[in-house]
Coordinates of N, CA and C in Angstrom, one line a residue:
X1011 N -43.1 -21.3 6.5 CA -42.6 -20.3 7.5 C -41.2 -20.7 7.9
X1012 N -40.6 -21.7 8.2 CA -39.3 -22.2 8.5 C -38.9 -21.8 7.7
X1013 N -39.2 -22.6 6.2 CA -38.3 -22.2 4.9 C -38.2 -20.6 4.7
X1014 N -38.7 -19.9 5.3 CA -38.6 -18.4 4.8 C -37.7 -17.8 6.3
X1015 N -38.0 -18.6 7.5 CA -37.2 -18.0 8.3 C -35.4 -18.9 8.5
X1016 N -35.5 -19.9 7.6 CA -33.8 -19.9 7.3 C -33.0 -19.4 6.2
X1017 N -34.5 -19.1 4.9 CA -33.6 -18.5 4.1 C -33.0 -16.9 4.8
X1018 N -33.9 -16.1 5.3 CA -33.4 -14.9 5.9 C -32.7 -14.9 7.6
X1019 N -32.6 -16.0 8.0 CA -31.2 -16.3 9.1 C -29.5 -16.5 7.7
X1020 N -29.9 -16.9 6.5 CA -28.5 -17.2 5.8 C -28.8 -15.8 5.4
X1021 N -29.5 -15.0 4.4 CA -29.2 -13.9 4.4 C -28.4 -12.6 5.2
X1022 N -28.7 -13.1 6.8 CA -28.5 -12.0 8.0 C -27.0 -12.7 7.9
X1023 N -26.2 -14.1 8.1 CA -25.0 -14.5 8.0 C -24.3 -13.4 6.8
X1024 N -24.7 -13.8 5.9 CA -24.1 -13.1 4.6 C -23.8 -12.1 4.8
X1025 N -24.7 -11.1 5.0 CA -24.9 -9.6 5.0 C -23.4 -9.0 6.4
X1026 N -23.7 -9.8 7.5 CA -23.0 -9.7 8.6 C -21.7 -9.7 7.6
X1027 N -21.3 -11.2 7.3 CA -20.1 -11.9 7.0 C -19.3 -10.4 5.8
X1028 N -20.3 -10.4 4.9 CA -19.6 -8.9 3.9 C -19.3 -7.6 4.5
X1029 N -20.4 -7.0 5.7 CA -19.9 -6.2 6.4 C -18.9 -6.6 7.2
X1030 N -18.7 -7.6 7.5 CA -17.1 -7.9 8.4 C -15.8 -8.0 7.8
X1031 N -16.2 -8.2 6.2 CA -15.3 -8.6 5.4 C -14.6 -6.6 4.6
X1032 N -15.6 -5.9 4.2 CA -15.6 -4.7 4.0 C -15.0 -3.5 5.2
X1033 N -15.2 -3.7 6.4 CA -14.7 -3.4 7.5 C -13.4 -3.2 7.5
X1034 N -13.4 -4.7 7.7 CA -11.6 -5.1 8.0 C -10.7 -4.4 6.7
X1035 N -11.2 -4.6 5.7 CA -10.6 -4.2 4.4 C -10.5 -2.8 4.2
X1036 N -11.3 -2.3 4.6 CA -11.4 -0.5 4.7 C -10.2 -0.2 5.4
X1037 N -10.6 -0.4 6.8 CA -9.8 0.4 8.2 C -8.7 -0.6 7.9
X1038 N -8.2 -1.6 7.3 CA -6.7 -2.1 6.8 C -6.4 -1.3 6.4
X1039 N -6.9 -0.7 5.1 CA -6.1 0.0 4.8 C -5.6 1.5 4.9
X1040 N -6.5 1.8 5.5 CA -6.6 3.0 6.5 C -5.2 3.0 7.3
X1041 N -5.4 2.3 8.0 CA -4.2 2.3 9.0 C -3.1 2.0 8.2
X1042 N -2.6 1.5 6.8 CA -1.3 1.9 6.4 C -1.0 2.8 6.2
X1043 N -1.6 4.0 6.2 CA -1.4 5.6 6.1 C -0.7 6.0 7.1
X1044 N -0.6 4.7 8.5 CA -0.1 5.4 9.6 C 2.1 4.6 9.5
X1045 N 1.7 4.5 8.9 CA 3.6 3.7 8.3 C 3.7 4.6 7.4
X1046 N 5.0 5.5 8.3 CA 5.7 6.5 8.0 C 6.5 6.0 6.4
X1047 N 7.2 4.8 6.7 CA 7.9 4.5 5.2 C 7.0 4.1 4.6
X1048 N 5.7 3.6 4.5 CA 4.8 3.7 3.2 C 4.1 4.7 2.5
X1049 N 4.1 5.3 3.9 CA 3.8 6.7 3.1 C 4.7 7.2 2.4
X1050 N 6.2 7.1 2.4 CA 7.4 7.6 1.8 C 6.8 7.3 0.8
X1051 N 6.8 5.9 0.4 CA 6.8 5.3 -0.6 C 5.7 5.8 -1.6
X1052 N 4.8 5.8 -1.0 CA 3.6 6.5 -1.7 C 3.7 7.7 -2.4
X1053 N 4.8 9.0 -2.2 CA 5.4 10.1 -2.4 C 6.3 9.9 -3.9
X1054 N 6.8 8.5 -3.1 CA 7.5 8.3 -4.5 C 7.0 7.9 -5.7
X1055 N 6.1 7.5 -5.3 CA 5.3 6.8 -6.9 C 4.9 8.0 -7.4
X1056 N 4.3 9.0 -6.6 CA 3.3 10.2 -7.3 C 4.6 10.8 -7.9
X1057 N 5.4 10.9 -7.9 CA 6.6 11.7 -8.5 C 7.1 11.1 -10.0
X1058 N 7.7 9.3 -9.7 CA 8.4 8.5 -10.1 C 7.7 8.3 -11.8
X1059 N 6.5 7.7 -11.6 CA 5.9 7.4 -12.9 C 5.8 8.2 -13.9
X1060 N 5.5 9.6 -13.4 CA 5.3 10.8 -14.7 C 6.2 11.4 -15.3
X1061 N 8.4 11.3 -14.6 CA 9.3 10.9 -15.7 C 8.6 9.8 -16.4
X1062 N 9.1 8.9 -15.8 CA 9.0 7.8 -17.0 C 8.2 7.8 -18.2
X1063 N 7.4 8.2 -18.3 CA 6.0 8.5 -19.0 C 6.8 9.6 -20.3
X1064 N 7.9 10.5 -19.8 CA 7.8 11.8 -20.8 C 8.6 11.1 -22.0
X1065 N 10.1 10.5 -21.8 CA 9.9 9.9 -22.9 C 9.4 9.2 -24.3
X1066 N 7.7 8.4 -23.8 CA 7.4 8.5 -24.8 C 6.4 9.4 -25.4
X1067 N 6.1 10.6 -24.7 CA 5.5 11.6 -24.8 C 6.3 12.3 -25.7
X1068 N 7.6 13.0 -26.1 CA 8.9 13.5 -26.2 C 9.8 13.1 -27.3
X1069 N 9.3 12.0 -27.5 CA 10.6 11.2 -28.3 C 10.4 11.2 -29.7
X1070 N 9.0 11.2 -30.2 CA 9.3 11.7 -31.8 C 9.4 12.5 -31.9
X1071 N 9.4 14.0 -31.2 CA 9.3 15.1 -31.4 C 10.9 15.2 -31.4
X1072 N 11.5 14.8 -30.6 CA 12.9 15.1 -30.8 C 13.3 14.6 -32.0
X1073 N 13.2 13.2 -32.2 CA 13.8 12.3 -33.3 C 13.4 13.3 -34.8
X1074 N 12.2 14.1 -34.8 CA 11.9 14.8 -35.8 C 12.6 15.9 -36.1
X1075 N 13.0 16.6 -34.5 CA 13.8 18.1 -34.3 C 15.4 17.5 -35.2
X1076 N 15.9 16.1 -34.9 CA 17.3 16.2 -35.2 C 17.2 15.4 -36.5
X1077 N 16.3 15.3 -37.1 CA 16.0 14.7 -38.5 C 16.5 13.1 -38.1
X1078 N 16.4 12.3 -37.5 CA 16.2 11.2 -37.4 C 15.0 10.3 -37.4
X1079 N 14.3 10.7 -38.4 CA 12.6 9.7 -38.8 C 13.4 8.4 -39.4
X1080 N 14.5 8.7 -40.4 CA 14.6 7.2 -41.2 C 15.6 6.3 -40.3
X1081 N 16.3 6.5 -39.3 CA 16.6 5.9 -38.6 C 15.4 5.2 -37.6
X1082 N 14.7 6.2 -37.5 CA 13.8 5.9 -36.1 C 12.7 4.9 -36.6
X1083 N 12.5 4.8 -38.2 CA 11.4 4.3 -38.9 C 11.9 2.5 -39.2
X1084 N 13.0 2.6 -39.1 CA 14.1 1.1 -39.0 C 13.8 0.5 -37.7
X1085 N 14.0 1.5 -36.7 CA 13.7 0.8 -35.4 C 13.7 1.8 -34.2
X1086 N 12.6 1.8 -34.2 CA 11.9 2.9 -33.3 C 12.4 3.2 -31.8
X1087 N 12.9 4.0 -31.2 CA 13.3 4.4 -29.9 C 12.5 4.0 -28.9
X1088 N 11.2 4.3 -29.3 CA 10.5 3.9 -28.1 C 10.0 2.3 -28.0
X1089 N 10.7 1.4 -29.0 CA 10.6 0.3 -29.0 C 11.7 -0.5 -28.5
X1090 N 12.8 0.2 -28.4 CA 14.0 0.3 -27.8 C 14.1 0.1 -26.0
X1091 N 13.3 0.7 -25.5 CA 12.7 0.7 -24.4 C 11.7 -0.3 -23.5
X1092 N 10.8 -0.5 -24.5 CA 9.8 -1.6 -24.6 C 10.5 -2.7 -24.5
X1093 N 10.9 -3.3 -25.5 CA 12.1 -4.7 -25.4 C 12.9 -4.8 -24.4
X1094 N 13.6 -3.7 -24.1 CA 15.0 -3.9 -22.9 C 14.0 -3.7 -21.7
X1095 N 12.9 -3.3 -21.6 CA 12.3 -3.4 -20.6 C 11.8 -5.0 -20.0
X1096 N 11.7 -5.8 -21.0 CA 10.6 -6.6 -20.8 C 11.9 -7.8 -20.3
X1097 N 13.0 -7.4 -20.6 CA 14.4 -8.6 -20.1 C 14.6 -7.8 -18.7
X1098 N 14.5 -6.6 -18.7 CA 15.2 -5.7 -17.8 C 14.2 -6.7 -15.7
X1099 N 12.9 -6.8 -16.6 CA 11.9 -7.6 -15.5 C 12.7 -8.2 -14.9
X1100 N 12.7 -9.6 -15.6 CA 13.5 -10.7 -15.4 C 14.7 -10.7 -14.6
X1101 N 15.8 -9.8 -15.5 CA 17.1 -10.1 -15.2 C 17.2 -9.3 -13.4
X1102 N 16.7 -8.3 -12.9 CA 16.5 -7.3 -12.2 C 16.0 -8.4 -11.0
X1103 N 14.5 -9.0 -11.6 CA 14.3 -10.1 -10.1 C 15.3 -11.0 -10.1
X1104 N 16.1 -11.6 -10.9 CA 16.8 -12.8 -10.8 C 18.4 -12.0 -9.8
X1105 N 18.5 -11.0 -10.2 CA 19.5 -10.7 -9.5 C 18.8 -10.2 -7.5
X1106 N 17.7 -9.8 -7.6 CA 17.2 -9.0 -6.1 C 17.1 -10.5 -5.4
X1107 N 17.1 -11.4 -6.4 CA 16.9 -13.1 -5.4 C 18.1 -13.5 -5.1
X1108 N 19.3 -12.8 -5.4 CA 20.3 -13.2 -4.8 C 20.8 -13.2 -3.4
X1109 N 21.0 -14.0 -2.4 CA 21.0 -14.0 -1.0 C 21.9 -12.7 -0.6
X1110 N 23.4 -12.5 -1.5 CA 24.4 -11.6 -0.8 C 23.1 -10.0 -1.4
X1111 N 22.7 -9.7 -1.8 CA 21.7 -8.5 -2.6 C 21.0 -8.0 -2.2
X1112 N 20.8 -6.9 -1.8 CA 19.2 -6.8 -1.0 C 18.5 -6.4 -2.2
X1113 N 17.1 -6.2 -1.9 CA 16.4 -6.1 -3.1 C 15.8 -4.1 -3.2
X1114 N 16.2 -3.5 -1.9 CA 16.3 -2.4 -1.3 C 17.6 -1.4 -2.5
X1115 N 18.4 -2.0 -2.2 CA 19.6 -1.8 -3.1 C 19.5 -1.9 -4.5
X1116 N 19.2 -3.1 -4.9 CA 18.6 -3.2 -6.3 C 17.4 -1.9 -7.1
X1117 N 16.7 -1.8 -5.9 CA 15.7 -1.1 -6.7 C 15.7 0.3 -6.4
X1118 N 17.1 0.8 -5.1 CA 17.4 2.3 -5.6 C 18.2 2.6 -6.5
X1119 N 19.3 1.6 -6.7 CA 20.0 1.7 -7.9 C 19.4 1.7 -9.7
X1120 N 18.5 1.1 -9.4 CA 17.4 1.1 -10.8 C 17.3 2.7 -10.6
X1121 N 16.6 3.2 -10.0 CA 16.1 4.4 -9.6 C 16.8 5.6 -10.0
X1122 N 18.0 5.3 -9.5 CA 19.1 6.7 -9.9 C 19.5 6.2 -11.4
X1123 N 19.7 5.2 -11.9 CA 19.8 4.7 -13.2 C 19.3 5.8 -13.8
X1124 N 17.6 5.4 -13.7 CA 16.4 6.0 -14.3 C 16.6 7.5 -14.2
X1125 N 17.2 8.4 -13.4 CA 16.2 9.5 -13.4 C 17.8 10.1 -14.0
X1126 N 19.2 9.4 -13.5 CA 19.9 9.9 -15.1 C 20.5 9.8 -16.2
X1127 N 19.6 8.5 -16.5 CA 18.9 8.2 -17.8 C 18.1 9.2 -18.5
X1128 N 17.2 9.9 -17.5 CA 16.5 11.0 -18.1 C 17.1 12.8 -18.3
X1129 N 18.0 12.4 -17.0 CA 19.0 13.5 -17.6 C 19.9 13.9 -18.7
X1130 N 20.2 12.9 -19.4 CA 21.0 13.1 -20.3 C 20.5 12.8 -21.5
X1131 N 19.3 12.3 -21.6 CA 18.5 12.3 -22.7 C 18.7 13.3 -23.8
X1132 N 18.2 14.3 -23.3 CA 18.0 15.5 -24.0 C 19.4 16.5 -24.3
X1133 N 20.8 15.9 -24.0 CA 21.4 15.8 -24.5 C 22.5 14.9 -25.8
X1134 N 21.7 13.8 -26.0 CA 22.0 13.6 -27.2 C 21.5 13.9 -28.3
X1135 N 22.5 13.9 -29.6 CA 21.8 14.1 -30.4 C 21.7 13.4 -31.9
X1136 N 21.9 12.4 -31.7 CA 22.3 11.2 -32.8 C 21.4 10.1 -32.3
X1137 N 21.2 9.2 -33.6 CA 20.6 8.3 -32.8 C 20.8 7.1 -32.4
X1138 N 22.4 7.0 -32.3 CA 23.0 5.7 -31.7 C 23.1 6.2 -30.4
X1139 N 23.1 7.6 -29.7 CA 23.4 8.2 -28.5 C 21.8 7.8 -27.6
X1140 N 21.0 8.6 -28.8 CA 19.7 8.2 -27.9 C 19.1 6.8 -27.7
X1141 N 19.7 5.9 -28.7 CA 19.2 4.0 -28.2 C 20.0 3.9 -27.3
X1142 N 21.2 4.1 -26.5 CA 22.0 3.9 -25.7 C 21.1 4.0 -24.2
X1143 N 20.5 5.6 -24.5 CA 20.2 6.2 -23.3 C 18.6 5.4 -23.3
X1144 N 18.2 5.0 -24.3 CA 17.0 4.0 -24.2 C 17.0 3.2 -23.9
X1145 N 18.1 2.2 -24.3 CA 18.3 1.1 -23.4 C 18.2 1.0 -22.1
X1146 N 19.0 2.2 -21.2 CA 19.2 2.2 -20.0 C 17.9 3.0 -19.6
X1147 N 16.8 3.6 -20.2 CA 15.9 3.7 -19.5 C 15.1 2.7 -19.2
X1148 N 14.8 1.8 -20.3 CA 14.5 0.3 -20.6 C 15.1 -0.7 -19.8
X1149 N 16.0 -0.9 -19.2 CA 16.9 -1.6 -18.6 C 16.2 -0.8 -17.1
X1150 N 16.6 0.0 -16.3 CA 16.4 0.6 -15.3 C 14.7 0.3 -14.6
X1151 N 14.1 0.7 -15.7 CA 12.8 0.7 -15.4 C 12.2 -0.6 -15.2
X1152 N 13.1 -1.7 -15.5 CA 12.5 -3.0 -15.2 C 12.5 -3.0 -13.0
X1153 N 12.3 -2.1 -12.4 CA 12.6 -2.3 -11.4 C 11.1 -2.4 -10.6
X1154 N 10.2 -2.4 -12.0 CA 9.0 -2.4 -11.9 C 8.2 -4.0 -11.0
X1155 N 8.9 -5.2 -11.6 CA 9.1 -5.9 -10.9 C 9.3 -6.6 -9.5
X1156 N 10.0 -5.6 -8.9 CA 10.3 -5.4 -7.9 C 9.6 -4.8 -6.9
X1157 N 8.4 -4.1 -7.4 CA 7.9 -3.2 -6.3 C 6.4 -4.1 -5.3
X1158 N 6.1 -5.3 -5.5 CA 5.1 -6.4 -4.9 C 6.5 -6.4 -4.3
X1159 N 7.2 -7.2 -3.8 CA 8.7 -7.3 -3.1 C 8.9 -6.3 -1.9
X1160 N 9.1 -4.8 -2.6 CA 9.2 -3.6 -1.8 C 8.4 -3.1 -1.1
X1161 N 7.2 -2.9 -1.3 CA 5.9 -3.1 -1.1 C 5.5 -4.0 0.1
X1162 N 5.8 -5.5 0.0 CA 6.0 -6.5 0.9 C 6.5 -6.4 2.6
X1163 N 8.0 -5.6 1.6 CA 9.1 -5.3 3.0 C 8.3 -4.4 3.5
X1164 N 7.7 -3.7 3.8 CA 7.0 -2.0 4.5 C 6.0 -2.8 5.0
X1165 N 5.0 -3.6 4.5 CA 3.6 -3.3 4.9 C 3.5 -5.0 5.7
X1166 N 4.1 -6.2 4.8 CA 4.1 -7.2 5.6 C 2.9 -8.3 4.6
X1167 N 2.9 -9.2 4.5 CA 2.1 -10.1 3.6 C 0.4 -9.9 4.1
X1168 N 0.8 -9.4 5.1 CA -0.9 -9.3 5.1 C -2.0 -8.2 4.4
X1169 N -1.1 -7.0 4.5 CA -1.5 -5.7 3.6 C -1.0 -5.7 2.6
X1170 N -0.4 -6.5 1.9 CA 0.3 -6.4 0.8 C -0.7 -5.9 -0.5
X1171 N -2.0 -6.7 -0.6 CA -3.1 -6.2 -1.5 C -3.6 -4.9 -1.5
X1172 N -3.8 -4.4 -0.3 CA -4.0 -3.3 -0.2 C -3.2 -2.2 -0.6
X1173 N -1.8 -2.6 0.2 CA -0.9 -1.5 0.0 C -0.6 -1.4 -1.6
X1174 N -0.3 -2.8 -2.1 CA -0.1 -2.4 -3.7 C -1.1 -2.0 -4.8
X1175 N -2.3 -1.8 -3.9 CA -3.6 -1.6 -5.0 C -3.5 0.0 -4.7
X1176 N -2.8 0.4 -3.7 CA -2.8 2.2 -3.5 C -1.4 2.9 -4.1
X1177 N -0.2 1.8 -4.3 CA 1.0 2.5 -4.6 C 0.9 2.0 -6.4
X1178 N -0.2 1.8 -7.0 CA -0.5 1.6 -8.5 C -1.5 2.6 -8.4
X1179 N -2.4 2.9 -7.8 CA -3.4 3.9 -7.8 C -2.4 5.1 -8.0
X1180 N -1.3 5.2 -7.2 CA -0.5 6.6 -7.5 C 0.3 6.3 -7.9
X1181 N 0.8 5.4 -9.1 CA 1.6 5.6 -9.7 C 0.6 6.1 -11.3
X1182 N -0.2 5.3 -10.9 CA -1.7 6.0 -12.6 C -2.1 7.2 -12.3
X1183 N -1.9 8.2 -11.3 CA -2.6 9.7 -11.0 C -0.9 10.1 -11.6
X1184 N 0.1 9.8 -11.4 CA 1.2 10.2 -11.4 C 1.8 10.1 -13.2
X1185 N 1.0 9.1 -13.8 CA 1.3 8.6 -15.4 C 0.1 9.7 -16.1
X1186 N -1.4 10.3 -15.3 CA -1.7 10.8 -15.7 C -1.5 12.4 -15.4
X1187 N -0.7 12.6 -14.8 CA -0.6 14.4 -14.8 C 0.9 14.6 -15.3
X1188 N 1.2 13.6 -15.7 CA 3.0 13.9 -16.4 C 2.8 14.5 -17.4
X1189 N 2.3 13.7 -18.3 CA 2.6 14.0 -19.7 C 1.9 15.8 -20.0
X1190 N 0.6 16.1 -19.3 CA 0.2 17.1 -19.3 C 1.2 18.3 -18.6
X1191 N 1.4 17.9 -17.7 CA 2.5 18.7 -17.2 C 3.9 19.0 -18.1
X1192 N 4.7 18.0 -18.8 CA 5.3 18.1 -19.3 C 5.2 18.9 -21.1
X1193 N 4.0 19.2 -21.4 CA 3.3 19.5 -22.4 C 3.3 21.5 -21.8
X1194 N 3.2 21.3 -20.9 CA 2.9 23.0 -20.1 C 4.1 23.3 -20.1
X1195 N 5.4 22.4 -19.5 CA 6.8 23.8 -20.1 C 7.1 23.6 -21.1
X1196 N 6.9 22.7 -21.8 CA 7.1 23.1 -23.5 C 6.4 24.3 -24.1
X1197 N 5.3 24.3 -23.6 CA 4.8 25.3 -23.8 C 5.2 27.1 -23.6
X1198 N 5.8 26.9 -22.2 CA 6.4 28.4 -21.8 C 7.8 28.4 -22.3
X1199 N 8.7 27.3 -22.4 CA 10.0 27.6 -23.0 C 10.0 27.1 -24.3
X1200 N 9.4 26.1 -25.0 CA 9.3 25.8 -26.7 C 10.5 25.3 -26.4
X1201 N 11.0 24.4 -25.5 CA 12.4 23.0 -25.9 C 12.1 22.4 -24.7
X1202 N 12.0 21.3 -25.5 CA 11.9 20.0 -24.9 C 13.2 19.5 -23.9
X1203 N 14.0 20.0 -24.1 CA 15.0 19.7 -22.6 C 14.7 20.1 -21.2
X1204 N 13.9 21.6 -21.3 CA 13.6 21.6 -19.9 C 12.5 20.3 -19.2
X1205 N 11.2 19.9 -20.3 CA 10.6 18.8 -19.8 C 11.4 18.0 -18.6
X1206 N 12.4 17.4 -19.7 CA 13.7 16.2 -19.4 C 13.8 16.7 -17.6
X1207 N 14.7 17.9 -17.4 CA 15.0 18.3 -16.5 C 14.3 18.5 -15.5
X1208 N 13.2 19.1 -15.8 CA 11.8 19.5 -14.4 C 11.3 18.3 -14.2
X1209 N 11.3 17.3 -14.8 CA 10.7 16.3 -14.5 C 11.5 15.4 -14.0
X1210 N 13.0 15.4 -14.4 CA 13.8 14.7 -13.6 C 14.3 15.1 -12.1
X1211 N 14.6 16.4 -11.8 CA 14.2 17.1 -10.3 C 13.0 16.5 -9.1
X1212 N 11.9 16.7 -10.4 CA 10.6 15.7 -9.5 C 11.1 14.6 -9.2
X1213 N 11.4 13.5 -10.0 CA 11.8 12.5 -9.4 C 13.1 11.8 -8.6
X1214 N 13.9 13.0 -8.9 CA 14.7 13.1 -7.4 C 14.4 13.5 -6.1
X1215 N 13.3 13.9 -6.5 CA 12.6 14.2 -4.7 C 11.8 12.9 -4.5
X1216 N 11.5 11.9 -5.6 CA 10.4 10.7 -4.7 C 11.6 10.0 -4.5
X1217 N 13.0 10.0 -5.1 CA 14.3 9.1 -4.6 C 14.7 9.9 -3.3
X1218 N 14.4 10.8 -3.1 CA 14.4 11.7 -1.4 C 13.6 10.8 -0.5
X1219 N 12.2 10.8 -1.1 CA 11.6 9.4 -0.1 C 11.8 8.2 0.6
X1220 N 12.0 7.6 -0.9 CA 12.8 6.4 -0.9 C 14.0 6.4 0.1
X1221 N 14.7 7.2 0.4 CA 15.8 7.3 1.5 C 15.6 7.0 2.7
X1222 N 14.0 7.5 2.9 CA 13.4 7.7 4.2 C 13.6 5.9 4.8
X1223 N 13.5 5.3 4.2 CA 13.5 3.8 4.8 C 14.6 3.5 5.2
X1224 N 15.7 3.2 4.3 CA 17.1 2.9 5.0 C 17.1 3.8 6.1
X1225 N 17.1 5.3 6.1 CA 17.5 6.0 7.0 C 16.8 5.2 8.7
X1226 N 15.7 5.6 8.5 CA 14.6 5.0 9.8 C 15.2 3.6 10.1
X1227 N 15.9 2.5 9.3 CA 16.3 1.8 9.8 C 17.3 1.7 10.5
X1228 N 18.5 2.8 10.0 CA 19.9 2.9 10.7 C 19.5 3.5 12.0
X1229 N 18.6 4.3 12.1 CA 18.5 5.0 13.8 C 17.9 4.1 14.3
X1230 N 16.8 3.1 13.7 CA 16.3 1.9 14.7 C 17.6 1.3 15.2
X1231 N 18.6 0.3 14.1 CA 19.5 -0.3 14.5 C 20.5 0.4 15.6
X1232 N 21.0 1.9 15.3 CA 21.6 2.4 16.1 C 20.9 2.6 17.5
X1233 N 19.9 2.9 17.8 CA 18.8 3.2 18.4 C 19.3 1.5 19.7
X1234 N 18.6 0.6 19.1 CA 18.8 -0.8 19.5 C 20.0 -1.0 20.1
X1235 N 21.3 -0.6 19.2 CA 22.2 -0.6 19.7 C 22.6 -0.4 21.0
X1236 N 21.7 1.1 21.2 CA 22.7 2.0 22.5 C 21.8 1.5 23.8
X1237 N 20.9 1.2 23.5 CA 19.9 0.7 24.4 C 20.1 -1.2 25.2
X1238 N 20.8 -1.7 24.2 CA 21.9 -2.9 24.5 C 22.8 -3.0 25.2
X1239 N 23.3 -2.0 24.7 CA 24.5 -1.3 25.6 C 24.6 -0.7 26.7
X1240 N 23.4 -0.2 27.0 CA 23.0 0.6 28.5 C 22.9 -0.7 29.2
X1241 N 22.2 -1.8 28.9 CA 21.8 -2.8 29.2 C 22.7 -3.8 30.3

């Protein structure tokens, strides 16, 4: 009778201890919903990932439109991307670790990189023009890196898991309604440039987001300011 009434006193600990642990972890993350810049941020990922995505949705289709298969079959465009991406990681954190740098700066300038990088895509038409512009999508997009960092700055080391298990959640609803999307105005115009452009619009509006932070910070600081000064 003892042995059966401590195994179910550790049971009742347990059971407590997971509901306390499931709790806390719910309504954490609940309440990041209420941070105005992570919700920005959140805006931005739904937008941000499904450019990126159309490229390689896009790219043989073009390379085939401008008769570039035997160049592309030497060395592939979208492998072009892949490689400069995978240095683009690295070089991108090594520079946001630099003390004079913010890492804020770094990773809107990746951003405007990116989206025109994707502007001008669909205006080349050779294929030393388009490895160029792949590079720098490849290069830009390493800002990927960066976003545990960004992520960090908004929410604070304690929600960090949270927060970045929801700004990858929408950045994968955002990888999956691109390419489909971008399949639908090809469809109503039959050229692949408008893709390029409606999709790069979209993600000028999650770089609208993205603004939302610096901004909110300059009326804090100014804000602080005037309030010092009444002082």
């Amino acid at each position: 009778a003892f042995g059966v009434l401590k195994t179910a006193g550790r049971l009742t600990v347990r059971v407590r201890k997971g509901f306390r642990d499931w709790y806390s972890g719910y309504f954490g993350a609940a309440s990041l919903f209420t941070n105005r810049m992570f919700v920005a941020f959140i805006f931005w990922a739904l937008f941000a990932y499904s450019s990126f995505v159309i490229p390689f949705i896009h790219l043989p289709e073009i390379v085939n439109l401008y008769n570039l298969s035997e160049q592309n079959d030497v060395f592939p465009l979208t492998s072009i991307i892949a490689i400069v991406h995978i240095f683009a990681k690295v070089i991108l954190g090594v520079v946001a670790d630099l003390p004079c740098i913010s890492v804020w700066n770094v990773f809107l300038m990746a951003n405007f990189t990116l989206v025109l990088s994707i502007f001008i895509l669909p205006l080349m038409h050779t294929y030393a023009g388009l490895a160029v512009i792949c590079a720098l999508i490849g290069f830009s997009s390493g800002y990927f890196s960066l976003m545990p960092v960004v992520t960090e700055d908004l929410v604070g080391i304690e929600h960090l898991a949270n927060a970045y298990g929801i700004i990858i959640c929408a950045n994968g609803i955002s990888a999956l309604l691109g390419p489909p999307f971008a399949g639908w105005i090809y469809d109503i115009t039959e050229k692949y440039d408008f893709s390029f452009y409606i999709c790069g619009l979209l993600y000028m509006v999650g770089i609208l987001f993205l603004l939302v932070q610096p901004c909110i910070q300059m009326i804090e600081q100014s804000r602080k300011k005037y309030m010092d000064g009444a002082h």
